[in-house]
Amino acid sequence: MKSDRQLAKYLANLGYGSRKEVEAAIRRGRVTGEGESLRFDGEPVDPAPGMVILMNKPAGFTCSRQDQGNLVYELLPPRYLKRTPALSTVGRLDADTTGLLLFTDDGKLLHKLISPKPGTPKTYEATLARPLEGHEAELFASGALMLRGEDKPLLPATLQITGERTARLTITEGRYHQVRRMFAAAGNHVEALHRASFGPLILGDLPEGEWRLLSAEEISALA
């Protein structure tokens, strides 16, 4: 069992207020239970450090804490921004890209998932400005495609054509605006982009702009 001082520090690190504010909340009886049944104002306390959040990111939101305009962190409870260790996005989706976005406060997991080394497959659904010409799948799978301004070819990627101007692309790297630049290199332009999966994770029926906590099993599958 944690002492009141230890409990106050723990809750302050979860973003429930400053140490003094949490100590006052404890004295007033706003903190009840212990262990897995710990509650703050009657609500279950947020997960301990090591949590992972899956969000269905809407268009128009930036993966930043400081940029102007709408920020993805604004879609989470405000106290999540006060957590220690800090909560970070796992990589970035640009403002116009929608779909599966992860957040975590686990630095080791974050480093693994955003490592430049070939790793977690990510699948994107693209809507293009012009009809596909039929050569794109072979080009992307070749392992020889060079993006403008780079000196190392892309690893092979898998393209599935789903319509005249739509396709599903799976990549294992995370270079800057990679999917958009790949289609540009093939002579086309991405009008809309949606990330449908990240490794074993899929969005399922999670509504746009909503989020959920990953289970321990889902986190283990990522790690």
PDB file of C-alpha atoms in Angstrom:
ATOM      1  CA  MET A   1       0.000   0.000   0.000  1.00  0.00           C
ATOM      2  CA  LYS A   2       1.328   3.429  -0.966  1.00  0.00           C
ATOM      3  CA  SER A   3       1.669   6.158   1.659  1.00  0.00           C
ATOM      4  CA  ASP A   4      -0.260   9.370   0.979  1.00  0.00           C
ATOM      5  CA  ARG A   5       2.984  10.998  -0.138  1.00  0.00           C
ATOM      6  CA  GLN A   6       3.785   8.169  -2.559  1.00  0.00           C
ATOM      7  CA  LEU A   7       0.210   8.159  -3.815  1.00  0.00           C
ATOM      8  CA  ALA A   8       0.286  11.918  -4.402  1.00  0.00           C
ATOM      9  CA  LYS A   9       3.502  11.629  -6.398  1.00  0.00           C
ATOM     10  CA  TYR A  10       2.071   8.758  -8.439  1.00  0.00           C
ATOM     11  CA  LEU A  11      -1.146  10.609  -9.277  1.00  0.00           C
ATOM     12  CA  ALA A  12       0.707  13.845 -10.022  1.00  0.00           C
ATOM     13  CA  ASN A  13       2.842  11.942 -12.534  1.00  0.00           C
ATOM     14  CA  LEU A  14      -0.390  10.736 -14.171  1.00  0.00           C
ATOM     15  CA  GLY A  15      -1.425  14.353 -14.670  1.00  0.00           C
ATOM     16  CA  TYR A  16      -4.091  14.712 -11.973  1.00  0.00           C
ATOM     17  CA  GLY A  17      -2.546  17.946 -10.708  1.00  0.00           C
ATOM     18  CA  SER A  18       0.501  19.208  -8.887  1.00  0.00           C
ATOM     19  CA  ARG A  19       1.759  17.262  -5.875  1.00  0.00           C
ATOM     20  CA  LYS A  20       0.088  19.762  -3.539  1.00  0.00           C
ATOM     21  CA  GLU A  21      -3.188  19.641  -5.455  1.00  0.00           C
ATOM     22  CA  VAL A  22      -3.277  15.856  -5.329  1.00  0.00           C
ATOM     23  CA  GLU A  23      -2.383  15.803  -1.636  1.00  0.00           C
ATOM     24  CA  ALA A  24      -5.341  18.119  -1.001  1.00  0.00           C
ATOM     25  CA  ALA A  25      -7.588  15.834  -3.074  1.00  0.00           C
ATOM     26  CA  ILE A  26      -6.490  12.851  -0.970  1.00  0.00           C
ATOM     27  CA  ARG A  27      -7.278  14.702   2.272  1.00  0.00           C
ATOM     28  CA  ARG A  28     -10.748  15.565   0.965  1.00  0.00           C
ATOM     29  CA  GLY A  29     -11.499  11.929   0.206  1.00  0.00           C
ATOM     30  CA  ARG A  30     -11.546  12.337  -3.574  1.00  0.00           C
ATOM     31  CA  VAL A  31      -9.108   9.441  -3.927  1.00  0.00           C
ATOM     32  CA  THR A  32     -10.467   6.047  -2.925  1.00  0.00           C
ATOM     33  CA  GLY A  33      -9.512   2.397  -3.197  1.00  0.00           C
ATOM     34  CA  GLU A  34      -6.065   1.054  -3.921  1.00  0.00           C
ATOM     35  CA  GLY A  35      -4.188  -0.974  -6.496  1.00  0.00           C
ATOM     36  CA  GLU A  36      -6.296  -1.804  -9.538  1.00  0.00           C
ATOM     37  CA  SER A  37      -9.402  -0.365  -7.859  1.00  0.00           C
ATOM     38  CA  LEU A  38      -7.871   3.073  -7.246  1.00  0.00           C
ATOM     39  CA  ARG A  39     -10.311   5.866  -8.146  1.00  0.00           C
ATOM     40  CA  PHE A  40     -10.176   9.650  -8.439  1.00  0.00           C
ATOM     41  CA  ASP A  41     -13.537  11.399  -8.010  1.00  0.00           C
ATOM     42  CA  GLY A  42     -15.185   8.022  -8.394  1.00  0.00           C
ATOM     43  CA  GLU A  43     -13.593   7.257 -11.767  1.00  0.00           C
ATOM     44  CA  PRO A  44     -10.920   4.574 -12.319  1.00  0.00           C
ATOM     45  CA  VAL A  45      -7.437   6.084 -12.316  1.00  0.00           C
ATOM     46  CA  ASP A  46      -5.636   6.230 -15.665  1.00  0.00           C
ATOM     47  CA  PRO A  47      -3.164   3.459 -16.546  1.00  0.00           C
ATOM     48  CA  ALA A  48       0.336   3.514 -15.123  1.00  0.00           C
ATOM     49  CA  PRO A  49       3.256   4.483 -17.391  1.00  0.00           C
ATOM     50  CA  GLY A  50       3.585   2.046 -20.272  1.00  0.00           C
ATOM     51  CA  MET A  51       0.177   2.703 -21.775  1.00  0.00           C
ATOM     52  CA  VAL A  52      -0.512   2.804 -25.518  1.00  0.00           C
ATOM     53  CA  ILE A  53      -3.436   4.644 -27.114  1.00  0.00           C
ATOM     54  CA  LEU A  54      -4.912   3.922 -30.538  1.00  0.00           C
ATOM     55  CA  MET A  55      -6.730   6.828 -32.222  1.00  0.00           C
ATOM     56  CA  ASN A  56      -8.653   7.159 -35.460  1.00  0.00           C
ATOM     57  CA  LYS A  57      -7.127  10.472 -36.460  1.00  0.00           C
ATOM     58  CA  PRO A  58      -9.399  12.860 -38.376  1.00  0.00           C
ATOM     59  CA  ALA A  59      -8.210  15.146 -41.152  1.00  0.00           C
ATOM     60  CA  GLY A  60      -7.104  18.640 -40.190  1.00  0.00           C
ATOM     61  CA  PHE A  61      -5.248  17.668 -37.000  1.00  0.00           C
ATOM     62  CA  THR A  62      -1.470  17.943 -36.618  1.00  0.00           C
ATOM     63  CA  CYS A  63       0.705  15.450 -34.704  1.00  0.00           C
ATOM     64  CA  SER A  64       2.324  18.151 -32.597  1.00  0.00           C
ATOM     65  CA  ARG A  65       2.084  19.773 -29.185  1.00  0.00           C
ATOM     66  CA  GLN A  66       2.949  23.289 -30.323  1.00  0.00           C
ATOM     67  CA  ASP A  67       1.859  23.941 -33.916  1.00  0.00           C
ATOM     68  CA  GLN A  68      -0.970  26.339 -34.605  1.00  0.00           C
ATOM     69  CA  GLY A  69      -4.385  24.959 -35.493  1.00  0.00           C
ATOM     70  CA  ASN A  70      -5.940  21.684 -34.372  1.00  0.00           C
ATOM     71  CA  LEU A  71      -3.640  19.248 -32.560  1.00  0.00           C
ATOM     72  CA  VAL A  72      -4.218  15.519 -32.043  1.00  0.00           C
ATOM     73  CA  TYR A  73      -3.483  15.907 -28.319  1.00  0.00           C
ATOM     74  CA  GLU A  74      -6.607  18.059 -27.999  1.00  0.00           C
ATOM     75  CA  LEU A  75      -8.656  14.926 -28.699  1.00  0.00           C
ATOM     76  CA  LEU A  76      -7.334  13.321 -25.477  1.00  0.00           C
ATOM     77  CA  PRO A  77      -8.103  14.230 -21.838  1.00  0.00           C
ATOM     78  CA  PRO A  78      -6.105  17.388 -20.941  1.00  0.00           C
ATOM     79  CA  ARG A  79      -4.383  15.636 -18.029  1.00  0.00           C
ATOM     80  CA  TYR A  80      -2.719  13.237 -20.484  1.00  0.00           C
ATOM     81  CA  LEU A  81      -0.481  16.107 -21.580  1.00  0.00           C
ATOM     82  CA  LYS A  82       0.769  16.448 -17.994  1.00  0.00           C
ATOM     83  CA  ARG A  83       1.870  12.838 -17.584  1.00  0.00           C
ATOM     84  CA  THR A  84       5.429  11.923 -16.619  1.00  0.00           C
ATOM     85  CA  PRO A  85       6.938  10.262 -18.638  1.00  0.00           C
ATOM     86  CA  ALA A  86       5.459  12.351 -21.439  1.00  0.00           C
ATOM     87  CA  LEU A  87       2.955  10.927 -23.905  1.00  0.00           C
ATOM     88  CA  SER A  88       4.161  11.040 -27.530  1.00  0.00           C
ATOM     89  CA  THR A  89       2.787  10.061 -30.921  1.00  0.00           C
ATOM     90  CA  VAL A  90       4.396   7.012 -32.512  1.00  0.00           C
ATOM     91  CA  GLY A  91       5.666   8.737 -35.630  1.00  0.00           C
ATOM     92  CA  ARG A  92       3.448  11.242 -37.404  1.00  0.00           C
ATOM     93  CA  LEU A  93       0.579  11.444 -39.831  1.00  0.00           C
ATOM     94  CA  ASP A  94       0.404  14.727 -41.716  1.00  0.00           C
ATOM     95  CA  ALA A  95      -2.600  16.955 -41.179  1.00  0.00           C
ATOM     96  CA  ASP A  96      -4.426  15.697 -44.280  1.00  0.00           C
ATOM     97  CA  THR A  97      -3.883  12.003 -43.514  1.00  0.00           C
ATOM     98  CA  THR A  98      -6.486  10.123 -41.489  1.00  0.00           C
ATOM     99  CA  GLY A  99      -6.534   6.815 -39.690  1.00  0.00           C
ATOM    100  CA  LEU A 100      -4.612   4.761 -37.176  1.00  0.00           C
ATOM    101  CA  LEU A 101      -2.327   6.789 -34.912  1.00  0.00           C
ATOM    102  CA  LEU A 102      -0.619   5.487 -31.782  1.00  0.00           C
ATOM    103  CA  PHE A 103       0.498   7.329 -28.649  1.00  0.00           C
ATOM    104  CA  THR A 104       2.683   5.954 -25.860  1.00  0.00           C
ATOM    105  CA  ASP A 105       4.684   7.024 -22.818  1.00  0.00           C
ATOM    106  CA  ASP A 106       6.919   3.942 -23.114  1.00  0.00           C
ATOM    107  CA  GLY A 107      10.200   5.301 -24.460  1.00  0.00           C
ATOM    108  CA  LYS A 108      11.650   1.891 -25.288  1.00  0.00           C
ATOM    109  CA  LEU A 109       8.583   0.857 -27.282  1.00  0.00           C
ATOM    110  CA  LEU A 110       8.443   4.244 -29.002  1.00  0.00           C
ATOM    111  CA  HIS A 111      12.064   3.930 -30.125  1.00  0.00           C
ATOM    112  CA  LYS A 112      11.438   0.420 -31.462  1.00  0.00           C
ATOM    113  CA  LEU A 113       8.370   1.419 -33.450  1.00  0.00           C
ATOM    114  CA  ILE A 114       9.867   4.546 -35.030  1.00  0.00           C
ATOM    115  CA  SER A 115      13.314   3.086 -35.686  1.00  0.00           C
ATOM    116  CA  PRO A 116      14.524   3.781 -39.234  1.00  0.00           C
ATOM    117  CA  LYS A 117      15.393   0.098 -39.557  1.00  0.00           C
ATOM    118  CA  PRO A 118      12.876  -2.017 -41.492  1.00  0.00           C
ATOM    119  CA  GLY A 119      10.173  -2.995 -39.091  1.00  0.00           C
ATOM    120  CA  THR A 120       6.461  -2.746 -38.494  1.00  0.00           C
ATOM    121  CA  PRO A 121       4.308  -3.027 -41.640  1.00  0.00           C
ATOM    122  CA  LYS A 122       1.854  -0.163 -42.097  1.00  0.00           C
ATOM    123  CA  THR A 123      -1.012  -0.234 -44.585  1.00  0.00           C
ATOM    124  CA  TYR A 124      -2.450   2.874 -46.228  1.00  0.00           C
ATOM    125  CA  GLU A 125      -5.520   3.347 -48.411  1.00  0.00           C
ATOM    126  CA  ALA A 126      -4.905   5.981 -51.094  1.00  0.00           C
ATOM    127  CA  THR A 127      -7.254   7.862 -53.381  1.00  0.00           C
ATOM    128  CA  LEU A 128      -5.415   9.195 -56.418  1.00  0.00           C
ATOM    129  CA  ALA A 129      -5.899  12.118 -58.759  1.00  0.00           C
ATOM    130  CA  ARG A 130      -5.562   9.997 -61.904  1.00  0.00           C
ATOM    131  CA  PRO A 131      -6.277   6.363 -62.823  1.00  0.00           C
ATOM    132  CA  LEU A 132      -3.577   3.843 -61.997  1.00  0.00           C
ATOM    133  CA  GLU A 133      -1.579   2.794 -65.055  1.00  0.00           C
ATOM    134  CA  GLY A 134      -0.751  -0.794 -64.036  1.00  0.00           C
ATOM    135  CA  HIS A 135       3.003  -0.449 -63.559  1.00  0.00           C
ATOM    136  CA  GLU A 136       2.879   0.809 -59.980  1.00  0.00           C
ATOM    137  CA  ALA A 137       2.786  -2.548 -58.150  1.00  0.00           C
ATOM    138  CA  GLU A 138       5.913  -3.791 -59.926  1.00  0.00           C
ATOM    139  CA  LEU A 139       7.689  -0.474 -59.356  1.00  0.00           C
ATOM    140  CA  PHE A 140       6.921  -0.419 -55.633  1.00  0.00           C
ATOM    141  CA  ALA A 141       7.865  -4.083 -55.188  1.00  0.00           C
ATOM    142  CA  SER A 142      11.168  -3.744 -57.016  1.00  0.00           C
ATOM    143  CA  GLY A 143      13.273  -2.450 -54.148  1.00  0.00           C
ATOM    144  CA  ALA A 144      14.843  -0.053 -56.651  1.00  0.00           C
ATOM    145  CA  LEU A 145      12.542   2.971 -56.384  1.00  0.00           C
ATOM    146  CA  MET A 146      14.496   6.073 -55.412  1.00  0.00           C
ATOM    147  CA  LEU A 147      12.650   9.050 -53.977  1.00  0.00           C
ATOM    148  CA  ARG A 148      13.661  12.516 -55.054  1.00  0.00           C
ATOM    149  CA  GLY A 149      16.373  13.978 -52.830  1.00  0.00           C
ATOM    150  CA  GLU A 150      17.415  10.611 -51.365  1.00  0.00           C
ATOM    151  CA  ASP A 151      20.360   8.343 -52.113  1.00  0.00           C
ATOM    152  CA  LYS A 152      18.987   5.025 -50.871  1.00  0.00           C
ATOM    153  CA  PRO A 153      16.242   3.066 -52.656  1.00  0.00           C
ATOM    154  CA  LEU A 154      13.051   2.112 -50.875  1.00  0.00           C
ATOM    155  CA  LEU A 155      12.525  -1.374 -49.557  1.00  0.00           C
ATOM    156  CA  PRO A 156       9.983  -3.444 -51.487  1.00  0.00           C
ATOM    157  CA  ALA A 157       6.382  -2.477 -50.768  1.00  0.00           C
ATOM    158  CA  THR A 158       3.128  -4.255 -51.617  1.00  0.00           C
ATOM    159  CA  LEU A 159       0.431  -2.530 -53.679  1.00  0.00           C
ATOM    160  CA  GLN A 160      -3.105  -3.845 -54.059  1.00  0.00           C
ATOM    161  CA  ILE A 161      -5.282  -2.029 -56.606  1.00  0.00           C
ATOM    162  CA  THR A 162      -8.811  -1.610 -55.256  1.00  0.00           C
ATOM    163  CA  GLY A 163     -10.330   0.643 -57.909  1.00  0.00           C
ATOM    164  CA  GLU A 164      -9.555   2.800 -60.891  1.00  0.00           C
ATOM    165  CA  ARG A 165      -8.116   5.521 -58.652  1.00  0.00           C
ATOM    166  CA  THR A 166      -7.790   3.694 -55.326  1.00  0.00           C
ATOM    167  CA  ALA A 167      -5.147   1.371 -53.922  1.00  0.00           C
ATOM    168  CA  ARG A 168      -3.905  -0.195 -50.692  1.00  0.00           C
ATOM    169  CA  LEU A 169      -0.162   0.103 -50.042  1.00  0.00           C
ATOM    170  CA  THR A 170       1.818  -1.694 -47.324  1.00  0.00           C
ATOM    171  CA  ILE A 171       5.262  -0.366 -46.402  1.00  0.00           C
ATOM    172  CA  THR A 172       7.805  -1.313 -43.729  1.00  0.00           C
ATOM    173  CA  GLU A 173       9.641   2.002 -43.547  1.00  0.00           C
ATOM    174  CA  GLY A 174       8.587   5.430 -42.347  1.00  0.00           C
ATOM    175  CA  ARG A 175      10.313   8.011 -44.489  1.00  0.00           C
ATOM    176  CA  TYR A 176       9.011  11.562 -44.689  1.00  0.00           C
ATOM    177  CA  HIS A 177       5.688  11.629 -46.585  1.00  0.00           C
ATOM    178  CA  GLN A 178       6.728   8.281 -48.034  1.00  0.00           C
ATOM    179  CA  VAL A 179       3.429   7.111 -49.521  1.00  0.00           C
ATOM    180  CA  ARG A 180       2.661  10.436 -51.176  1.00  0.00           C
ATOM    181  CA  ARG A 181       6.188  10.619 -52.593  1.00  0.00           C
ATOM    182  CA  MET A 182       6.003   7.056 -53.907  1.00  0.00           C
ATOM    183  CA  PHE A 183       2.891   7.784 -55.942  1.00  0.00           C
ATOM    184  CA  ALA A 184       4.434  11.056 -57.110  1.00  0.00           C
ATOM    185  CA  ALA A 185       7.447   9.072 -58.346  1.00  0.00           C
ATOM    186  CA  ALA A 186       5.006   6.866 -60.261  1.00  0.00           C
ATOM    187  CA  GLY A 187       3.513   9.929 -61.958  1.00  0.00           C
ATOM    188  CA  ASN A 188       0.401  10.359 -59.843  1.00  0.00           C
ATOM    189  CA  HIS A 189      -0.853  12.475 -56.943  1.00  0.00           C
ATOM    190  CA  VAL A 190      -2.489  11.377 -53.683  1.00  0.00           C
ATOM    191  CA  GLU A 191      -5.743  13.206 -53.025  1.00  0.00           C
ATOM    192  CA  ALA A 192      -6.679  11.358 -49.819  1.00  0.00           C
ATOM    193  CA  LEU A 193      -4.696   9.036 -47.561  1.00  0.00           C
ATOM    194  CA  HIS A 194      -5.880   6.830 -44.706  1.00  0.00           C
ATOM    195  CA  ARG A 195      -3.785   4.533 -42.514  1.00  0.00           C
ATOM    196  CA  ALA A 196      -5.797   1.351 -42.010  1.00  0.00           C
ATOM    197  CA  SER A 197      -3.377  -0.762 -39.972  1.00  0.00           C
ATOM    198  CA  PHE A 198      -0.164  -0.646 -37.973  1.00  0.00           C
ATOM    199  CA  GLY A 199       1.450  -4.050 -37.483  1.00  0.00           C
ATOM    200  CA  PRO A 200      -1.234  -6.328 -35.989  1.00  0.00           C
ATOM    201  CA  LEU A 201      -3.518  -3.412 -35.117  1.00  0.00           C
ATOM    202  CA  ILE A 202      -6.515  -2.317 -37.170  1.00  0.00           C
ATOM    203  CA  LEU A 203      -9.011   0.471 -36.581  1.00  0.00           C
ATOM    204  CA  GLY A 204     -12.056  -1.747 -36.691  1.00  0.00           C
ATOM    205  CA  ASP A 205     -15.225   0.255 -36.071  1.00  0.00           C
ATOM    206  CA  LEU A 206     -13.556   2.982 -33.971  1.00  0.00           C
ATOM    207  CA  PRO A 207     -15.237   6.274 -35.004  1.00  0.00           C
ATOM    208  CA  GLU A 208     -13.163   9.083 -36.461  1.00  0.00           C
ATOM    209  CA  GLY A 209     -11.733  11.306 -33.738  1.00  0.00           C
ATOM    210  CA  GLU A 210     -12.190   8.633 -31.051  1.00  0.00           C
ATOM    211  CA  TRP A 211      -9.527   6.633 -29.225  1.00  0.00           C
ATOM    212  CA  ARG A 212      -9.080   3.600 -27.002  1.00  0.00           C
ATOM    213  CA  LEU A 213      -6.436   2.099 -24.737  1.00  0.00           C
ATOM    214  CA  LEU A 214      -4.640  -0.974 -25.997  1.00  0.00           C
ATOM    215  CA  SER A 215      -4.849  -4.128 -23.910  1.00  0.00           C
ATOM    216  CA  ALA A 216      -1.746  -5.712 -22.424  1.00  0.00           C
ATOM    217  CA  GLU A 217      -2.011  -8.429 -25.095  1.00  0.00           C
ATOM    218  CA  GLU A 218      -2.109  -5.873 -27.912  1.00  0.00           C
ATOM    219  CA  ILE A 219       0.907  -4.052 -26.490  1.00  0.00           C
ATOM    220  CA  SER A 220       2.824  -7.319 -26.228  1.00  0.00           C
ATOM    221  CA  ALA A 221       2.025  -8.083 -29.865  1.00  0.00           C
ATOM    222  CA  LEU A 222       3.549  -4.721 -30.847  1.00  0.00           C
ATOM    223  CA  ALA A 223       6.665  -5.199 -28.750  1.00  0.00           C
TER     224      ALA A 223
END
